[in-house]
Short mmCIF file of C-alpha atoms in Angstrom, two decimals:
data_model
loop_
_atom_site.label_atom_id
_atom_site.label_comp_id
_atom_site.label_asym_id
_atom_site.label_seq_id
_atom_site.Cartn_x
_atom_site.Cartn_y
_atom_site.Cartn_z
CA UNK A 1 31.21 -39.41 5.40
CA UNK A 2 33.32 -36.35 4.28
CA UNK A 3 32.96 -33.43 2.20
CA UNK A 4 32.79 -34.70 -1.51
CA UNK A 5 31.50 -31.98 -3.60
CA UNK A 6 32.00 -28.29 -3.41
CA UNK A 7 29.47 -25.68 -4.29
CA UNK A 8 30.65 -21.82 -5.37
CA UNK A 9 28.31 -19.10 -5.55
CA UNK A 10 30.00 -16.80 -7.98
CA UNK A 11 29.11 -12.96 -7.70
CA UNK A 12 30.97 -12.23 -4.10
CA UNK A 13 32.67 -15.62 -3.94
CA UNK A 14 35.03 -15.93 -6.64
CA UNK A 15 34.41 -12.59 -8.31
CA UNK A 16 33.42 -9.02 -6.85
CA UNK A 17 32.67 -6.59 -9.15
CA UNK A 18 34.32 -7.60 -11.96
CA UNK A 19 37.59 -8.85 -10.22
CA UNK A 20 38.65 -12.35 -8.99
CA UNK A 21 38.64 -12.05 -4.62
CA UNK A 22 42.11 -12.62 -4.22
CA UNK A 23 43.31 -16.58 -4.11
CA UNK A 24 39.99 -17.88 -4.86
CA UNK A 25 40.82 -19.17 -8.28
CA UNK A 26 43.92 -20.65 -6.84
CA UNK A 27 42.14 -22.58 -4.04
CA UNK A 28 39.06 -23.90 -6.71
CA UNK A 29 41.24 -25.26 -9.18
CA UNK A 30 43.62 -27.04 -6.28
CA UNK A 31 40.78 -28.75 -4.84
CA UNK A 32 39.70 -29.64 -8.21
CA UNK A 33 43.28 -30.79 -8.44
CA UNK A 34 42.85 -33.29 -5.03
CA UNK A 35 40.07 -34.95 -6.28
CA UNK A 36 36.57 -32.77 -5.70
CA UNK A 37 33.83 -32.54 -7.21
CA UNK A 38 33.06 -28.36 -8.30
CA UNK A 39 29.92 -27.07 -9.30
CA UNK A 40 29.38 -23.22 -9.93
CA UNK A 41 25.66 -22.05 -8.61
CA UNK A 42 24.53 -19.01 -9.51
CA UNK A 43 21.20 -17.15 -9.78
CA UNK A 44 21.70 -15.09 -12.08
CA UNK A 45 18.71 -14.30 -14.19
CA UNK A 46 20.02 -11.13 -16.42
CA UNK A 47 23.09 -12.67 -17.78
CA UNK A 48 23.51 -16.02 -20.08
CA UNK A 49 25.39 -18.91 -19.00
CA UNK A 50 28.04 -19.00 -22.01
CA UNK A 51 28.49 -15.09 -20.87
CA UNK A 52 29.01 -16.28 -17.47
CA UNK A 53 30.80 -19.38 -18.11
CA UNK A 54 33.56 -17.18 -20.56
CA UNK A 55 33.71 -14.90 -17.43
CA UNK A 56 34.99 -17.89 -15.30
CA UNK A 57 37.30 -19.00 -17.97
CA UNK A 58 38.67 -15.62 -18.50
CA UNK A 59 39.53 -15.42 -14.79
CA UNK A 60 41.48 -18.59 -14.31
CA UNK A 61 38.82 -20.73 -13.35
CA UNK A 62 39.18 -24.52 -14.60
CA UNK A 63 35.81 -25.90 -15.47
CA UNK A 64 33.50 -27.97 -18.17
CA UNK A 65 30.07 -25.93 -19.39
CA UNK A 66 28.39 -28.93 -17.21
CA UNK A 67 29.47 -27.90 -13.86
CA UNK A 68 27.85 -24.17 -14.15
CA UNK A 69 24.46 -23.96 -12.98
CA UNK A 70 22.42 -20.76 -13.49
CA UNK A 71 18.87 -20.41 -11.97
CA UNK A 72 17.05 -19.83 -15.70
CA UNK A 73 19.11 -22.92 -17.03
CA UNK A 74 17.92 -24.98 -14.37
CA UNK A 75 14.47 -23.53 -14.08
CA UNK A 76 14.71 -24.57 -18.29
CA UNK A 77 15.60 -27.91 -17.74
CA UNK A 78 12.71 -28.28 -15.16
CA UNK A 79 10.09 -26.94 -17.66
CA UNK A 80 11.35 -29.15 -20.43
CA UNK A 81 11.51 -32.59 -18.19
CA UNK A 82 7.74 -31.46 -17.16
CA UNK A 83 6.74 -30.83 -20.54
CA UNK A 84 5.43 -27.32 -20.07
CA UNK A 85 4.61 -25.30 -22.25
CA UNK A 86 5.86 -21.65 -20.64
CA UNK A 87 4.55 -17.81 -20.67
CA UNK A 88 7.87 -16.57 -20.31
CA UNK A 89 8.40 -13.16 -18.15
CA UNK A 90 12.39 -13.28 -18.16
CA UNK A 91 14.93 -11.04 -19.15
CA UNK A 92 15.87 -11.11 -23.08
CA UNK A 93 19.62 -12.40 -22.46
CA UNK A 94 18.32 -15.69 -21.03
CA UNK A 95 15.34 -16.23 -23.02
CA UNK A 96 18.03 -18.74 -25.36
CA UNK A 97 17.97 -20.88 -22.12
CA UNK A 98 14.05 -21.93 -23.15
CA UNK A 99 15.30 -22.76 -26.68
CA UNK A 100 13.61 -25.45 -28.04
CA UNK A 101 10.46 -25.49 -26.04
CA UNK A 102 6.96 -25.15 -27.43
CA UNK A 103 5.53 -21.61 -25.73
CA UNK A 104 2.06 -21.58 -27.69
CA UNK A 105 -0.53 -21.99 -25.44
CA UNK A 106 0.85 -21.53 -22.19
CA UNK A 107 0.53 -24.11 -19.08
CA UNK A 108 2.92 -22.49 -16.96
CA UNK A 109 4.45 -19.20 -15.66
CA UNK A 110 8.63 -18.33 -15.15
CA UNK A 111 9.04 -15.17 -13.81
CA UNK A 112 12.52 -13.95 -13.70
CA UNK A 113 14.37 -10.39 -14.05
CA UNK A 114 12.18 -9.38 -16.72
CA UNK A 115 12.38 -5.75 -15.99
CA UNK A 116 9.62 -3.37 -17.80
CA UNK A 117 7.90 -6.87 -18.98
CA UNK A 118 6.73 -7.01 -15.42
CA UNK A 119 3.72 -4.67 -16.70
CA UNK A 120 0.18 -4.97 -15.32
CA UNK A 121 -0.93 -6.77 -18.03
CA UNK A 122 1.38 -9.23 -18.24
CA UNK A 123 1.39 -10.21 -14.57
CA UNK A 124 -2.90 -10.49 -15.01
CA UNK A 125 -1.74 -12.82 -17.69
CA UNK A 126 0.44 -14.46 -15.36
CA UNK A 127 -2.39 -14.63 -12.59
CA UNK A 128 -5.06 -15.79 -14.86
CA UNK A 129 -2.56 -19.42 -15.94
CA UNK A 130 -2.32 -19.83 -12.26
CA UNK A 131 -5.54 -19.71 -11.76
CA UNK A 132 -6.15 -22.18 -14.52
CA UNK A 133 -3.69 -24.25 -12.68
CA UNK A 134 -0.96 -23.60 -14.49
CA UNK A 135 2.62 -23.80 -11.76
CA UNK A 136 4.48 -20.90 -10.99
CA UNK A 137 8.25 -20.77 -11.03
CA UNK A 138 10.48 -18.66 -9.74
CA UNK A 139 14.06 -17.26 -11.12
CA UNK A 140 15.56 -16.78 -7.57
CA UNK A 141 12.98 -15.07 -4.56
CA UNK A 142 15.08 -12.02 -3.80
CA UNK A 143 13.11 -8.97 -2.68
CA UNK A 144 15.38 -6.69 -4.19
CA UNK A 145 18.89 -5.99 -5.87
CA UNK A 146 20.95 -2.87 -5.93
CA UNK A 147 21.71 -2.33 -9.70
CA UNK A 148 24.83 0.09 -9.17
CA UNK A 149 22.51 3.49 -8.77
CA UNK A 150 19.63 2.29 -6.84
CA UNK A 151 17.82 -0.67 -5.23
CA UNK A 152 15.21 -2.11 -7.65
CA UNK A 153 12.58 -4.54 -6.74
CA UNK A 154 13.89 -8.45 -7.66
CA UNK A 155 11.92 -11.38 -9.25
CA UNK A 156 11.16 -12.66 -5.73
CA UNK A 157 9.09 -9.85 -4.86
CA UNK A 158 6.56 -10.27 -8.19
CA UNK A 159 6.95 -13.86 -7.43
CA UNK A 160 5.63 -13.78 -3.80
CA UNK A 161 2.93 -11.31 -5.29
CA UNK A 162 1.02 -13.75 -7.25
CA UNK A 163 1.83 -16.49 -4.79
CA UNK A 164 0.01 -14.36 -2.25
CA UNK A 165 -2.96 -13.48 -4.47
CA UNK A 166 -3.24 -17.31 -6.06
CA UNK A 167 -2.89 -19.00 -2.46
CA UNK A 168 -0.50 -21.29 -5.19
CA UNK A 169 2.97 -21.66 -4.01
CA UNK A 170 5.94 -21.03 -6.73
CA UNK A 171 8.69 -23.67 -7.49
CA UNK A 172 11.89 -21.40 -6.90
CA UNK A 173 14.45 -22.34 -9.07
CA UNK A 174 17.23 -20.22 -7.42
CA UNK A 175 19.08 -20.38 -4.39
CA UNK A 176 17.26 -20.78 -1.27
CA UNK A 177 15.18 -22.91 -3.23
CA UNK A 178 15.55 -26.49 -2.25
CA UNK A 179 14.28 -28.08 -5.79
CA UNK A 180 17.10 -25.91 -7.44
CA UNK A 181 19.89 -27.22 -4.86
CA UNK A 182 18.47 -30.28 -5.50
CA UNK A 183 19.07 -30.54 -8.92
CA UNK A 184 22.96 -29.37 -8.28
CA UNK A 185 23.24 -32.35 -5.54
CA UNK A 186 21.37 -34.90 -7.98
CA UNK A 187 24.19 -34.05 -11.01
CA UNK A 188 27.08 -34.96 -8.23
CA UNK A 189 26.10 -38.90 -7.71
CA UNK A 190 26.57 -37.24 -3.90
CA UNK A 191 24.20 -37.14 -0.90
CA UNK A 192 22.91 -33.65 -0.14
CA UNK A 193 25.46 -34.15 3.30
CA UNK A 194 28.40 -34.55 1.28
CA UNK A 195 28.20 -31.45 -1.00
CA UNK A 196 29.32 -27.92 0.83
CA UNK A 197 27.49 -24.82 -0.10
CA UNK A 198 30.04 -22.05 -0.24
CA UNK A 199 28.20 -18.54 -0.29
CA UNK A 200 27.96 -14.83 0.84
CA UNK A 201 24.57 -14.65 1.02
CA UNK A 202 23.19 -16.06 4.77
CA UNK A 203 20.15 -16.78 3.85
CA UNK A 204 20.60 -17.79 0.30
CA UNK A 205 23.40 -19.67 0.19
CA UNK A 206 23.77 -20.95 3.40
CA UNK A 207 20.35 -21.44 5.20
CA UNK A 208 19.04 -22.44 1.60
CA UNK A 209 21.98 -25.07 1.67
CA UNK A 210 21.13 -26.79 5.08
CA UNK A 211 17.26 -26.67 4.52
CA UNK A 212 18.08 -28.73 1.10
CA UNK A 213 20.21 -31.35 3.66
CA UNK A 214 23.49 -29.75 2.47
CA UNK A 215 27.02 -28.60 5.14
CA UNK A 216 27.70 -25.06 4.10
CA UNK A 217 30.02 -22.29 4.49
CA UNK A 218 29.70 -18.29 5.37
CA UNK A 219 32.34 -16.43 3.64
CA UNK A 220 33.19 -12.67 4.61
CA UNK A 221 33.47 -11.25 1.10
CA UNK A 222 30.81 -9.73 -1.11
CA UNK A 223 27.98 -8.95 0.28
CA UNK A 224 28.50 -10.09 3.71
CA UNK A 225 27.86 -7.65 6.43
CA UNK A 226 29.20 -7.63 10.23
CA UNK A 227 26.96 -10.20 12.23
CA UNK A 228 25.15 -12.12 8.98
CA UNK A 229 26.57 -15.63 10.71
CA UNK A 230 24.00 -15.19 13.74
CA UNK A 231 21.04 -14.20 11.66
CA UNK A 232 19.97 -17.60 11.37
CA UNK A 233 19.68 -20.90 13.13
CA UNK A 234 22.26 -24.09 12.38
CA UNK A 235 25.98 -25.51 12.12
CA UNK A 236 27.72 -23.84 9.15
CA UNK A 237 31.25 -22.65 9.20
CA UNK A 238 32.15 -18.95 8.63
CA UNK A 239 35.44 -18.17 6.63
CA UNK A 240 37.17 -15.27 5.82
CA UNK A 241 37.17 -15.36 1.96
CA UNK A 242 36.55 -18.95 -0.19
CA UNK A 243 40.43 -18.93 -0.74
CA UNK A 244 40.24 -20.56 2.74
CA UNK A 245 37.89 -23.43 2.23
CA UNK A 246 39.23 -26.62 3.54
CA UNK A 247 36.81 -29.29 2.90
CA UNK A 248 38.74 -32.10 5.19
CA UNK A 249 37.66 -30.22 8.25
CA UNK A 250 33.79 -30.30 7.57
CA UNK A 251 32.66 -33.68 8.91
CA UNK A 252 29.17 -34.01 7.83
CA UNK A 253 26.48 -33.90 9.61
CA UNK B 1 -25.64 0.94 24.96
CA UNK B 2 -27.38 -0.45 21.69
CA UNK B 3 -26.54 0.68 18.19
CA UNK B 4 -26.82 4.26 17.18
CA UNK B 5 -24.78 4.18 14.04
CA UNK B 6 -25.25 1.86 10.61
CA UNK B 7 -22.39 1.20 8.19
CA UNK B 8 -23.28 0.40 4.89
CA UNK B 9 -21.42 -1.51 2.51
CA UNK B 10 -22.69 -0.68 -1.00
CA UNK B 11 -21.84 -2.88 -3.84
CA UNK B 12 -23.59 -6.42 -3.12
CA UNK B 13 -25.49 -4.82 0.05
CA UNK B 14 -27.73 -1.73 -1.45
CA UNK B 15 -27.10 -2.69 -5.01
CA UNK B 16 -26.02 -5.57 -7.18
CA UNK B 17 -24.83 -4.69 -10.56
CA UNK B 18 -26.62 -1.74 -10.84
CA UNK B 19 -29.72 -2.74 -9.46
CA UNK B 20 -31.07 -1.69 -5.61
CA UNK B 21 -31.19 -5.16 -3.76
CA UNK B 22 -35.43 -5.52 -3.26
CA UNK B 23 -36.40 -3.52 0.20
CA UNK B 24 -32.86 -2.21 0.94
CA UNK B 25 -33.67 1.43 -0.06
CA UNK B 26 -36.90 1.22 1.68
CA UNK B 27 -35.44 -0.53 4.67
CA UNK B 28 -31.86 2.53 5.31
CA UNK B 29 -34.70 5.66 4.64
CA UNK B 30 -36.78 3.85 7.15
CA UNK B 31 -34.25 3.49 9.76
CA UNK B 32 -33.13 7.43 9.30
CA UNK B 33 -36.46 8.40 10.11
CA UNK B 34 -36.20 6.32 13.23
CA UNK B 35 -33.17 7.96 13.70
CA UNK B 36 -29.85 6.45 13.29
CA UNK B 37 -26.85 7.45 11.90
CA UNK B 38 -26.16 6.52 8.23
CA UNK B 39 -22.64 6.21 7.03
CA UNK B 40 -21.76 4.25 3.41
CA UNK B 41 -18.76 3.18 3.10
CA UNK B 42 -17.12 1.49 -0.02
CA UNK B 43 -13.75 0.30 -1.24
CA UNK B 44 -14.06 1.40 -4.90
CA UNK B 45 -11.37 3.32 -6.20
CA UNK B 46 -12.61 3.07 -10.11
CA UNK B 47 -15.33 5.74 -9.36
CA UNK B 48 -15.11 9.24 -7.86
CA UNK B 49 -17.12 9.81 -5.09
CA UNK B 50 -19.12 12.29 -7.18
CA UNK B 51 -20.17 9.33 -9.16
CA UNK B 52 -20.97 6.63 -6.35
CA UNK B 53 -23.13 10.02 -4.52
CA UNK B 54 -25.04 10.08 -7.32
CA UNK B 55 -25.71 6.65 -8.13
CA UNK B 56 -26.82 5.91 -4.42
CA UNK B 57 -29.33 9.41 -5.16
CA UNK B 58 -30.65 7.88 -8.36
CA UNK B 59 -31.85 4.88 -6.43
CA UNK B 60 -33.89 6.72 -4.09
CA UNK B 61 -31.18 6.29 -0.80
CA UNK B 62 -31.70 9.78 0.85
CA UNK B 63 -28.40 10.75 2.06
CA UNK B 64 -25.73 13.91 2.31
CA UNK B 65 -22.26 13.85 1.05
CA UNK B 66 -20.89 13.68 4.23
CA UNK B 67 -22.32 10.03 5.06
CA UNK B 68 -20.36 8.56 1.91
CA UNK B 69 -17.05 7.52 3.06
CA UNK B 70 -15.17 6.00 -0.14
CA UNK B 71 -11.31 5.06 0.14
CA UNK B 72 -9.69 7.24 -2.11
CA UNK B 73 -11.77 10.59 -0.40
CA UNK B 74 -10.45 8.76 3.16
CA UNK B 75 -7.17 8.40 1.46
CA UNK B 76 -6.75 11.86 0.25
CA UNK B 77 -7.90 13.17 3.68
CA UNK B 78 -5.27 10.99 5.63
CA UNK B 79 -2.44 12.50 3.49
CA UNK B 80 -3.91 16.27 3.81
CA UNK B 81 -4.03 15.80 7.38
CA UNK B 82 -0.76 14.52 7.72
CA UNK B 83 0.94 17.14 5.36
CA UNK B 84 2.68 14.34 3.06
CA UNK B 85 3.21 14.97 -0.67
CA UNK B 86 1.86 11.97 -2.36
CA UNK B 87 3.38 9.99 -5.26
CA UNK B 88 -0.17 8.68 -6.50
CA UNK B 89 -0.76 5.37 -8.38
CA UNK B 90 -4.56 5.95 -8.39
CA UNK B 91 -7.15 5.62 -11.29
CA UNK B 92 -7.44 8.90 -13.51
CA UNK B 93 -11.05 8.68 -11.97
CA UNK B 94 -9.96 9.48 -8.44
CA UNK B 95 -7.12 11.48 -8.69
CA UNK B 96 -9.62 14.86 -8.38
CA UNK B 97 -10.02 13.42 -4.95
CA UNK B 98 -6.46 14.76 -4.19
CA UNK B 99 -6.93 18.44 -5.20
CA UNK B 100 -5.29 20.82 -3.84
CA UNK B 101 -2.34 18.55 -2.19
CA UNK B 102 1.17 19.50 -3.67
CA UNK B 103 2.71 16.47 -5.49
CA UNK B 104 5.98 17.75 -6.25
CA UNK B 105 8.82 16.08 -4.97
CA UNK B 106 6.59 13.06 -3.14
CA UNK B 107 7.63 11.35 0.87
CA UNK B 108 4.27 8.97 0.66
CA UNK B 109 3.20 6.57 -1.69
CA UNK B 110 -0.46 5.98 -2.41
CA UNK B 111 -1.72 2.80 -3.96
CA UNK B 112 -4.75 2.08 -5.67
CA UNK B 113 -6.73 0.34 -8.63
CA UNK B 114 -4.23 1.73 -11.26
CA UNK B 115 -4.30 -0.10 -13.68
CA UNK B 116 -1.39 0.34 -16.38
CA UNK B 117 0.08 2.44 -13.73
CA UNK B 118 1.07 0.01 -12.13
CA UNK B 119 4.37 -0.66 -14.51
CA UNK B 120 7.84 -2.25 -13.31
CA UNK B 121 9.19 1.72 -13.49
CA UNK B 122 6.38 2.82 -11.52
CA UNK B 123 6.74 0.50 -8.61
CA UNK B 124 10.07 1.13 -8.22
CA UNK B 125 9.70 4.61 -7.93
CA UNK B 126 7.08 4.14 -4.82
CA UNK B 127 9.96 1.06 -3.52
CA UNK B 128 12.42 3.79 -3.29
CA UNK B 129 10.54 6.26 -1.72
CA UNK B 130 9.37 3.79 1.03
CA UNK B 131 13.13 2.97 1.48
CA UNK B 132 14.08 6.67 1.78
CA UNK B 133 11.17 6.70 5.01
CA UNK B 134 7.88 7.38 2.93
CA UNK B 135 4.79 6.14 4.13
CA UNK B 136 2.46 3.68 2.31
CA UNK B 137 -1.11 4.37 1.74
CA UNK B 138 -2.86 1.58 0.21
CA UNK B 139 -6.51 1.89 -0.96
CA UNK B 140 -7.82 -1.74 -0.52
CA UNK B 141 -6.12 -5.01 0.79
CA UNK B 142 -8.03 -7.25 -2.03
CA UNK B 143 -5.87 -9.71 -4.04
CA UNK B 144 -8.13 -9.79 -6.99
CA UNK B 145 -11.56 -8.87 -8.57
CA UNK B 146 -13.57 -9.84 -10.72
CA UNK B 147 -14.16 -7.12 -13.63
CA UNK B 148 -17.11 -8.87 -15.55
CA UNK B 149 -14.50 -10.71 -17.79
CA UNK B 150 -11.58 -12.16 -16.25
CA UNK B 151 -10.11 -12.44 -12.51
CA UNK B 152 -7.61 -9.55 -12.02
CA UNK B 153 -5.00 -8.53 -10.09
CA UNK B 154 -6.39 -5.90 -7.26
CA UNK B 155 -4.24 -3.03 -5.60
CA UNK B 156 -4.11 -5.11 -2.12
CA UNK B 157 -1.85 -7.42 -4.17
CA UNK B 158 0.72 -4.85 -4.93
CA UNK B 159 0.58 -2.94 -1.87
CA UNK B 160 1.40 -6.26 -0.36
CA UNK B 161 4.05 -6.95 -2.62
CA UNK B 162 5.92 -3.36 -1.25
CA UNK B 163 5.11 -3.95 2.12
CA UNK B 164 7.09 -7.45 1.40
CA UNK B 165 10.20 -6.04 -0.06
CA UNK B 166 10.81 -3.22 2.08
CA UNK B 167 9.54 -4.44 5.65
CA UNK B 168 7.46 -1.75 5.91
CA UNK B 169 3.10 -1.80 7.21
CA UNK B 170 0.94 0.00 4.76
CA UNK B 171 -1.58 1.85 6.54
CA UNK B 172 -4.76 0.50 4.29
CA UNK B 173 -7.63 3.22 3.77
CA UNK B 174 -10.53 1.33 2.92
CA UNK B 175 -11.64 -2.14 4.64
CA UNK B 176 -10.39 -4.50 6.42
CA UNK B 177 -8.13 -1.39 7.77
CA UNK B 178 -8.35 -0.52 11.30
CA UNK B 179 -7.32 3.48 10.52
CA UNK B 180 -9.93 3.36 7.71
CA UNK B 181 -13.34 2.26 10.53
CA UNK B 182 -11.99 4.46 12.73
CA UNK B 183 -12.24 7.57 10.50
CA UNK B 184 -15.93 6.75 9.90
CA UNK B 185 -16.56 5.65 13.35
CA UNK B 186 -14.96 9.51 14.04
CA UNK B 187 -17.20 11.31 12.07
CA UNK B 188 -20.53 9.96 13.84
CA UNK B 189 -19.48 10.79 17.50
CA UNK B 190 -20.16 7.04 18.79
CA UNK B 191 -17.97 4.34 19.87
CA UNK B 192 -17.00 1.74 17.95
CA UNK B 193 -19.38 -0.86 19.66
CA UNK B 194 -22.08 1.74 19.17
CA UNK B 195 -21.34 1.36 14.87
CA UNK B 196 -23.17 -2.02 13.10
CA UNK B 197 -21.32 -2.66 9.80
CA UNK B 198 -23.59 -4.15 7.67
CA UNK B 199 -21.49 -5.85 4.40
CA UNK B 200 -21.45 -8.90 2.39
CA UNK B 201 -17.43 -9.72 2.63
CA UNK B 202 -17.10 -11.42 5.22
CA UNK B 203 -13.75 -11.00 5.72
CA UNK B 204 -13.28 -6.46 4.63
CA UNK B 205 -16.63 -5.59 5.89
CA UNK B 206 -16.85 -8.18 9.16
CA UNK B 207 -13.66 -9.16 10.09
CA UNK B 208 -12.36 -5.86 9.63
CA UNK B 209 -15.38 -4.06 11.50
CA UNK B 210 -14.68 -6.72 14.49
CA UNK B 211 -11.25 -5.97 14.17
CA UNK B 212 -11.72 -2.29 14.27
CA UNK B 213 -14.63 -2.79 17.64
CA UNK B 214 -17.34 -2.49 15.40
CA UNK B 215 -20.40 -4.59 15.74
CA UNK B 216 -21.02 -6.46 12.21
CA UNK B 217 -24.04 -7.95 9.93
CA UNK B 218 -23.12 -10.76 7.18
CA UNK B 219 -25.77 -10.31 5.02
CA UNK B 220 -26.29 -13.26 2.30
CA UNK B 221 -26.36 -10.88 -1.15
CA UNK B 222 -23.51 -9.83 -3.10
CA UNK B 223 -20.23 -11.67 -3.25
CA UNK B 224 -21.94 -13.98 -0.21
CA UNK B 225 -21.26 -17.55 -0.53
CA UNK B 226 -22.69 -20.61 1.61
CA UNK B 227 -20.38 -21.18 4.00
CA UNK B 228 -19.15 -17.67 4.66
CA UNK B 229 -20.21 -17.19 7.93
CA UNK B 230 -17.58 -20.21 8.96
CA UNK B 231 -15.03 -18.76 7.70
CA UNK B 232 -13.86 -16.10 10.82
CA UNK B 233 -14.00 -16.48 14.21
CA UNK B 234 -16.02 -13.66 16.16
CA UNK B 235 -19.70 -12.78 16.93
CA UNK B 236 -21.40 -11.02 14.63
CA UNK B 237 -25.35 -11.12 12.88
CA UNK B 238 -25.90 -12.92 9.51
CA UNK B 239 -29.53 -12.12 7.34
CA UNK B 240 -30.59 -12.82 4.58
CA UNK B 241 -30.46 -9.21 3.14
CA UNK B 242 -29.65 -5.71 4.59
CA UNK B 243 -33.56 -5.53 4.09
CA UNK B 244 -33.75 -7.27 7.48
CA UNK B 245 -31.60 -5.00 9.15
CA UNK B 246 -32.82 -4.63 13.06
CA UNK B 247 -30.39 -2.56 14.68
CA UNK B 248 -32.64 -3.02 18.27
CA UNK B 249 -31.86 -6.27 18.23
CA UNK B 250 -28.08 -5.93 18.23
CA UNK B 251 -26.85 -5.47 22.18
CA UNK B 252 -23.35 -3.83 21.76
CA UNK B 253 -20.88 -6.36 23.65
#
């Protein structure tokens, strides 16, 4: 079995900054042109995915709304199919995601890059569902970001805090999470084995990728620092940008 | 060598609520007469120390300030003694504690039971100091308490939560911390395996007190529950009340 569906992280990947890496958008929309299968992962949590998905478009990308998956779209879709009934802690630009979904009476917590809503009180409130038995998931599991001035705490870090004092473990929807790549694989009609993660992010990205069963790829761009490929364990390939992905030579695994 | 020092835990140990456990006061003014060395030592950072001496006076304990060892006084003294300038998320009730220690322009980080203080802008502040090299200072390790009404979120939770994004240790002042036990153990002249902590949290006061190469007590007031004594791994007394304490029956190992 080959390489039938390709997965781009975006931020680093095909854009840095604001601008495309150079060739990317050539290279997706070629492969698109041979035959694969795309899908554009993302985790996203402060921007919506029509903003994201009209950033794409504007850049040359070719690609339908249904191949663009953000963490708090997915993490959406998993409280709707569930039923729940969420106490949202997100950020206001992706609260549209939960559109549609009862939030009276909350059964469960989704804590993403909600910024000053990630007060005391609101995290007790947050505690005192899980305690109740209410599940906990997560918009990503980063510790921190670096917001252009300084490095601010991320979801992940409030996440792992009331994992820690729950003893309850948090769905992640989010790269590394595997129920989030998951979800991506399970919209291809692939196995996990035949969809390539392509990321900057080592741990992310790519060991998320091949914990969910998935090949992956290491690309130098973004935030990819000297020596990232040997700080984990596993085959993955390591590329200079994602305008060189050729799928062909991945045999999986 | 047997014991010549006691440790006493005081919420669930000398008092419950805020009632003396039946024969505890009797039991600690008979054991000073016989000679040992009293120290009380409590986590609480809600109440000045002012407060707690009193309290402890009111119910007929005979004791000088200098055998109350609470974790924001311990705290305070750790940073004097190290020269830092603290930023301080502390209770409004404890922050006299740190008197006299300059605050402008902060390189440590102290943690405890803030409360509201303990707001998305705030942490981030204390996240970028500990980047920039600042040590940690957390009063407490506890995940949660329980404050009459509702389970809430405890200053062990966040201090964890900082320690998580930035890879740093905290350096906990107050039990279960090592540097806390051995400021008490300090101040009465003793070795460690000369010191008997006496609590009812199995894990902060008898864990830690093992940890730290204190003998300990379990006794079965307080927070106590059936089963408790399973729970860690170590030799150490259980009774049914500090009123039973027999510190000539404890051979130092």
């Amino acid at each position: 079995m080959g390489i039938e569906a390709l997965f781009f992280d975006l931020s680093g990947v095909i854009y840095s900054g604001l601008r495309p890496v150079p060739g990317v958008v050539e290279r997706v929309n070629a492969l698109r042109r041979r035959g694969y299968c795309l899908r554009f992962v993302t985790n996203t949590a402060s921007q919506s995915r029509d903003y994201v998905l009209n950033m794409l478009t504007g850049m040359g990308v070719a690609l339908t709304p249904d191949e663009l998956f953000t963490a708090p779209a997915v993490a959406a879709q998993w409280v709707r199919s569930h039923g729940y009934r969420p106490f949202l802690l997100v950020s206001p630009n992706v609260v549209g995601e939960f559109d549609g979904i009862a939030r009276d009476d909350p059964d469960c917590v989704v804590l993403g890059d909600a910024g000053d809503a990630l007060s005391y009180a609101n995290l007790n409130r947050a505690f005192g569902l899980l305690l109740a038995g209410a599940p906990l998931v997560g918009i990503g599991y980063n510790r921190y970001y670096h917001d252009g001035e300084d490095m601010k705490l991320d979801a992940g870090t409030f996440v792992h805090a009331l994992e820690w004092a729950s003893g309850r473990e948090a769905v992640i929807m989010g790269k590394p999470g595997a129920d989030f790549f998951a979800a991506v694989v399970r919209s291809t009609g692939f196995a996990p084995q035949q969809c390539l993660m392509v990321g900057d992010d080592v741990f992310g990205d790519v060991e998320g990728a091949l914990r969910a069963g998935l090949q992956a790829c290491l690309v130098r761009t973004g935030k990819y620092r000297e020596g990232d490929e040997g700080r984990i364990a596993g085959r993955f390939a390591v590329l200079d940008s994602a305008a060189d992905v050729a799928p062909e030579r991945v045999v999986a695994q």
